[in-house]
Amino acid sequence: MWNADSNVVAFPSGLGLTRDQRLGGSGWFGTVGAGWDWQLSQSWVFGIFGDGQFGEIRGSQSDPFNFVEGREKLRDSWAAGVRLGYLVAPNVNSYVNAGYSGSQWSGTTLNRPRWRPLCSYHGFIHS
């Protein structure tokens, strides 16, 4: 499940014409990941990782003023990064991750050709 919050805004004033609407979607997805860790010393570990998701997650967006609705789909998503860990005790490893992630969605035109038919989102990740 996922949620999409949207509203209708007048152009060019930016005046909100509707309250926020929560629309959603559902489907399935799977994840494939890989990584490698190197022990740099007795206590320090460095690693790299990457993963990708695939599936069929679909949802809809609508415009209540023009009575139109469009469908969208998560096409793919991925992440890549590094991790640095420290062996706190013989059986406890504390680590941090940092990286970059992205996703690509098929867009919805809502019968308006000026909207982009494909959206991509990218950003930094950390934990």
mmCIF file with all atom_site columns, N, CA, C and O in Angstrom, residues 73-96:
data_model
loop_
_atom_site.group_PDB
_atom_site.id
_atom_site.type_symbol
_atom_site.label_atom_id
_atom_site.label_alt_id
_atom_site.label_comp_id
_atom_site.label_asym_id
_atom_site.label_entity_id
_atom_site.label_seq_id
_atom_site.pdbx_PDB_ins_code
_atom_site.Cartn_x
_atom_site.Cartn_y
_atom_site.Cartn_z
_atom_site.occupancy
_atom_site.B_iso_or_equiv
_atom_site.pdbx_formal_charge
_atom_site.auth_seq_id
_atom_site.auth_comp_id
_atom_site.auth_asym_id
_atom_site.auth_atom_id
_atom_site.pdbx_PDB_model_num
ATOM 1  N N  . LYS A 1 73 ? 1.965  3.991   -12.146 1.00 0.00 ? 73 LYS A N  1
ATOM 2  C CA . LYS A 1 73 ? 2.577  2.729   -11.751 1.00 0.00 ? 73 LYS A CA 1
ATOM 3  C C  . LYS A 1 73 ? 4.034  2.965   -11.377 1.00 0.00 ? 73 LYS A C  1
ATOM 4  O O  . LYS A 1 73 ? 4.737  3.713   -12.054 1.00 0.00 ? 73 LYS A O  1
ATOM 5  N N  . LEU A 1 74 ? 4.478  2.323   -10.295 1.00 0.00 ? 74 LEU A N  1
ATOM 6  C CA . LEU A 1 74 ? 5.903  2.319   -9.937  1.00 0.00 ? 74 LEU A CA 1
ATOM 7  C C  . LEU A 1 74 ? 6.612  1.404   -10.921 1.00 0.00 ? 74 LEU A C  1
ATOM 8  O O  . LEU A 1 74 ? 6.336  0.207   -10.983 1.00 0.00 ? 74 LEU A O  1
ATOM 9  N N  . ARG A 1 75 ? 7.506  1.975   -11.723 1.00 0.00 ? 75 ARG A N  1
ATOM 10 C CA . ARG A 1 75 ? 8.213  1.197   -12.744 1.00 0.00 ? 75 ARG A CA 1
ATOM 11 C C  . ARG A 1 75 ? 9.416  0.490   -12.148 1.00 0.00 ? 75 ARG A C  1
ATOM 12 O O  . ARG A 1 75 ? 9.636  -0.681  -12.402 1.00 0.00 ? 75 ARG A O  1
ATOM 13 N N  . ASP A 1 76 ? 10.229 1.197   -11.392 1.00 0.00 ? 76 ASP A N  1
ATOM 14 C CA . ASP A 1 76 ? 11.375 0.569   -10.739 1.00 0.00 ? 76 ASP A CA 1
ATOM 15 C C  . ASP A 1 76 ? 11.897 1.490   -9.648  1.00 0.00 ? 76 ASP A C  1
ATOM 16 O O  . ASP A 1 76 ? 11.580 2.675   -9.607  1.00 0.00 ? 76 ASP A O  1
ATOM 17 N N  . SER A 1 77 ? 12.660 0.928   -8.756  1.00 0.00 ? 77 SER A N  1
ATOM 18 C CA . SER A 1 77 ? 13.351 1.719   -7.735  1.00 0.00 ? 77 SER A CA 1
ATOM 19 C C  . SER A 1 77 ? 14.651 1.008   -7.394  1.00 0.00 ? 77 SER A C  1
ATOM 20 O O  . SER A 1 77 ? 14.797 -0.195  -7.601  1.00 0.00 ? 77 SER A O  1
ATOM 21 N N  . TRP A 1 78 ? 15.604 1.763   -6.897  1.00 0.00 ? 78 TRP A N  1
ATOM 22 C CA . TRP A 1 78 ? 16.922 1.211   -6.637  1.00 0.00 ? 78 TRP A CA 1
ATOM 23 C C  . TRP A 1 78 ? 17.624 2.022   -5.557  1.00 0.00 ? 78 TRP A C  1
ATOM 24 O O  . TRP A 1 78 ? 17.225 3.144   -5.238  1.00 0.00 ? 78 TRP A O  1
ATOM 25 N N  . ALA A 1 79 ? 18.675 1.459   -4.998  1.00 0.00 ? 79 ALA A N  1
ATOM 26 C CA . ALA A 1 79 ? 19.518 2.142   -4.019  1.00 0.00 ? 79 ALA A CA 1
ATOM 27 C C  . ALA A 1 79 ? 20.930 1.587   -4.124  1.00 0.00 ? 79 ALA A C  1
ATOM 28 O O  . ALA A 1 79 ? 21.125 0.416   -4.450  1.00 0.00 ? 79 ALA A O  1
ATOM 29 N N  . ALA A 1 80 ? 21.905 2.424   -3.836  1.00 0.00 ? 80 ALA A N  1
ATOM 30 C CA . ALA A 1 80 ? 23.310 2.015   -3.809  1.00 0.00 ? 80 ALA A CA 1
ATOM 31 C C  . ALA A 1 80 ? 24.009 2.825   -2.728  1.00 0.00 ? 80 ALA A C  1
ATOM 32 O O  . ALA A 1 80 ? 23.653 3.976   -2.487  1.00 0.00 ? 80 ALA A O  1
ATOM 33 N N  . GLY A 1 81 ? 24.983 2.223   -2.072  1.00 0.00 ? 81 GLY A N  1
ATOM 34 C CA . GLY A 1 81 ? 25.659 2.975   -1.029  1.00 0.00 ? 81 GLY A CA 1
ATOM 35 C C  . GLY A 1 81 ? 26.825 2.240   -0.399  1.00 0.00 ? 81 GLY A C  1
ATOM 36 O O  . GLY A 1 81 ? 27.274 1.207   -0.892  1.00 0.00 ? 81 GLY A O  1
ATOM 37 N N  . VAL A 1 82 ? 27.271 2.816   0.698   1.00 0.00 ? 82 VAL A N  1
ATOM 38 C CA . VAL A 1 82 ? 28.408 2.281   1.453   1.00 0.00 ? 82 VAL A CA 1
ATOM 39 C C  . VAL A 1 82 ? 28.019 2.173   2.923   1.00 0.00 ? 82 VAL A C  1
ATOM 40 O O  . VAL A 1 82 ? 27.062 2.797   3.374   1.00 0.00 ? 82 VAL A O  1
ATOM 41 N N  . ARG A 1 83 ? 28.762 1.380   3.645   1.00 0.00 ? 83 ARG A N  1
ATOM 42 C CA . ARG A 1 83 ? 28.570 1.284   5.092   1.00 0.00 ? 83 ARG A CA 1
ATOM 43 C C  . ARG A 1 83 ? 29.928 1.210   5.763   1.00 0.00 ? 83 ARG A C  1
ATOM 44 O O  . ARG A 1 83 ? 30.900 0.725   5.187   1.00 0.00 ? 83 ARG A O  1
ATOM 45 N N  . LEU A 1 84 ? 29.971 1.720   6.977   1.00 0.00 ? 84 LEU A N  1
ATOM 46 C CA . LEU A 1 84 ? 31.173 1.676   7.798   1.00 0.00 ? 84 LEU A CA 1
ATOM 47 C C  . LEU A 1 84 ? 30.766 1.142   9.161   1.00 0.00 ? 84 LEU A C  1
ATOM 48 O O  . LEU A 1 84 ? 29.826 1.650   9.777   1.00 0.00 ? 84 LEU A O  1
ATOM 49 N N  . GLY A 1 85 ? 31.442 0.101   9.598   1.00 0.00 ? 85 GLY A N  1
ATOM 50 C CA . GLY A 1 85 ? 31.079 -0.520  10.857  1.00 0.00 ? 85 GLY A CA 1
ATOM 51 C C  . GLY A 1 85 ? 32.252 -0.630  11.812  1.00 0.00 ? 85 GLY A C  1
ATOM 52 O O  . GLY A 1 85 ? 33.413 -0.649  11.408  1.00 0.00 ? 85 GLY A O  1
ATOM 53 N N  . TYR A 1 86 ? 31.916 -0.703  13.093  1.00 0.00 ? 86 TYR A N  1
ATOM 54 C CA . TYR A 1 86 ? 32.923 -0.856  14.143  1.00 0.00 ? 86 TYR A CA 1
ATOM 55 C C  . TYR A 1 86 ? 32.497 -2.007  15.042  1.00 0.00 ? 86 TYR A C  1
ATOM 56 O O  . TYR A 1 86 ? 31.342 -2.062  15.480  1.00 0.00 ? 86 TYR A O  1
ATOM 57 N N  . LEU A 1 87 ? 33.384 -2.918  15.317  1.00 0.00 ? 87 LEU A N  1
ATOM 58 C CA . LEU A 1 87 ? 33.104 -4.055  16.176  1.00 0.00 ? 87 LEU A CA 1
ATOM 59 C C  . LEU A 1 87 ? 33.197 -3.609  17.625  1.00 0.00 ? 87 LEU A C  1
ATOM 60 O O  . LEU A 1 87 ? 34.270 -3.426  18.179  1.00 0.00 ? 87 LEU A O  1
ATOM 61 N N  . VAL A 1 88 ? 32.037 -3.401  18.257  1.00 0.00 ? 88 VAL A N  1
ATOM 62 C CA . VAL A 1 88 ? 31.960 -2.912  19.628  1.00 0.00 ? 88 VAL A CA 1
ATOM 63 C C  . VAL A 1 88 ? 32.317 -4.014  20.616  1.00 0.00 ? 88 VAL A C  1
ATOM 64 O O  . VAL A 1 88 ? 33.013 -3.786  21.603  1.00 0.00 ? 88 VAL A O  1
ATOM 65 N N  . ALA A 1 89 ? 31.846 -5.206  20.368  1.00 0.00 ? 89 ALA A N  1
ATOM 66 C CA . ALA A 1 89 ? 32.126 -6.395  21.183  1.00 0.00 ? 89 ALA A CA 1
ATOM 67 C C  . ALA A 1 89 ? 32.315 -7.551  20.205  1.00 0.00 ? 89 ALA A C  1
ATOM 68 O O  . ALA A 1 89 ? 32.012 -7.409  19.013  1.00 0.00 ? 89 ALA A O  1
ATOM 69 N N  . PRO A 1 90 ? 32.792 -8.691  20.655  1.00 0.00 ? 90 PRO A N  1
ATOM 70 C CA . PRO A 1 90 ? 33.015 -9.807  19.718  1.00 0.00 ? 90 PRO A CA 1
ATOM 71 C C  . PRO A 1 90 ? 31.770 -10.207 18.911  1.00 0.00 ? 90 PRO A C  1
ATOM 72 O O  . PRO A 1 90 ? 31.891 -10.708 17.800  1.00 0.00 ? 90 PRO A O  1
ATOM 73 N N  . ASN A 1 91 ? 30.584 -9.956  19.428  1.00 0.00 ? 91 ASN A N  1
ATOM 74 C CA . ASN A 1 91 ? 29.369 -10.337 18.701  1.00 0.00 ? 91 ASN A CA 1
ATOM 75 C C  . ASN A 1 91 ? 28.451 -9.140  18.416  1.00 0.00 ? 91 ASN A C  1
ATOM 76 O O  . ASN A 1 91 ? 27.282 -9.332  18.115  1.00 0.00 ? 91 ASN A O  1
ATOM 77 N N  . VAL A 1 92 ? 28.961 -7.895  18.507  1.00 0.00 ? 92 VAL A N  1
ATOM 78 C CA . VAL A 1 92 ? 28.157 -6.697  18.258  1.00 0.00 ? 92 VAL A CA 1
ATOM 79 C C  . VAL A 1 92 ? 28.899 -5.786  17.284  1.00 0.00 ? 92 VAL A C  1
ATOM 80 O O  . VAL A 1 92 ? 29.980 -5.301  17.588  1.00 0.00 ? 92 VAL A O  1
ATOM 81 N N  . ASN A 1 93 ? 28.283 -5.564  16.114  1.00 0.00 ? 93 ASN A N  1
ATOM 82 C CA . ASN A 1 93 ? 28.851 -4.666  15.115  1.00 0.00 ? 93 ASN A CA 1
ATOM 83 C C  . ASN A 1 93 ? 27.927 -3.462  14.983  1.00 0.00 ? 93 ASN A C  1
ATOM 84 O O  . ASN A 1 93 ? 26.752 -3.606  14.653  1.00 0.00 ? 93 ASN A O  1
ATOM 85 N N  . SER A 1 94 ? 28.420 -2.271  15.220  1.00 0.00 ? 94 SER A N  1
ATOM 86 C CA . SER A 1 94 ? 27.652 -1.045  15.050  1.00 0.00 ? 94 SER A CA 1
ATOM 87 C C  . SER A 1 94 ? 28.088 -0.411  13.730  1.00 0.00 ? 94 SER A C  1
ATOM 88 O O  . SER A 1 94 ? 29.277 -0.342  13.437  1.00 0.00 ? 94 SER A O  1
ATOM 89 N N  . TYR A 1 95 ? 27.109 0.034   12.911  1.00 0.00 ? 95 TYR A N  1
ATOM 90 C CA . TYR A 1 95 ? 27.478 0.572   11.605  1.00 0.00 ? 95 TYR A CA 1
ATOM 91 C C  . TYR A 1 95 ? 26.539 1.694   11.174  1.00 0.00 ? 95 TYR A C  1
ATOM 92 O O  . TYR A 1 95 ? 25.449 1.852   11.714  1.00 0.00 ? 95 TYR A O  1
ATOM 93 N N  . VAL A 1 96 ? 26.961 2.463   10.178  1.00 0.00 ? 96 VAL A N  1
ATOM 94 C CA . VAL A 1 96 ? 26.152 3.501   9.543   1.00 0.00 ? 96 VAL A CA 1
ATOM 95 C C  . VAL A 1 96 ? 26.162 3.252   8.036   1.00 0.00 ? 96 VAL A C  1
ATOM 96 O O  . VAL A 1 96 ? 27.151 2.764   7.488   1.00 0.00 ? 96 VAL A O  1
#
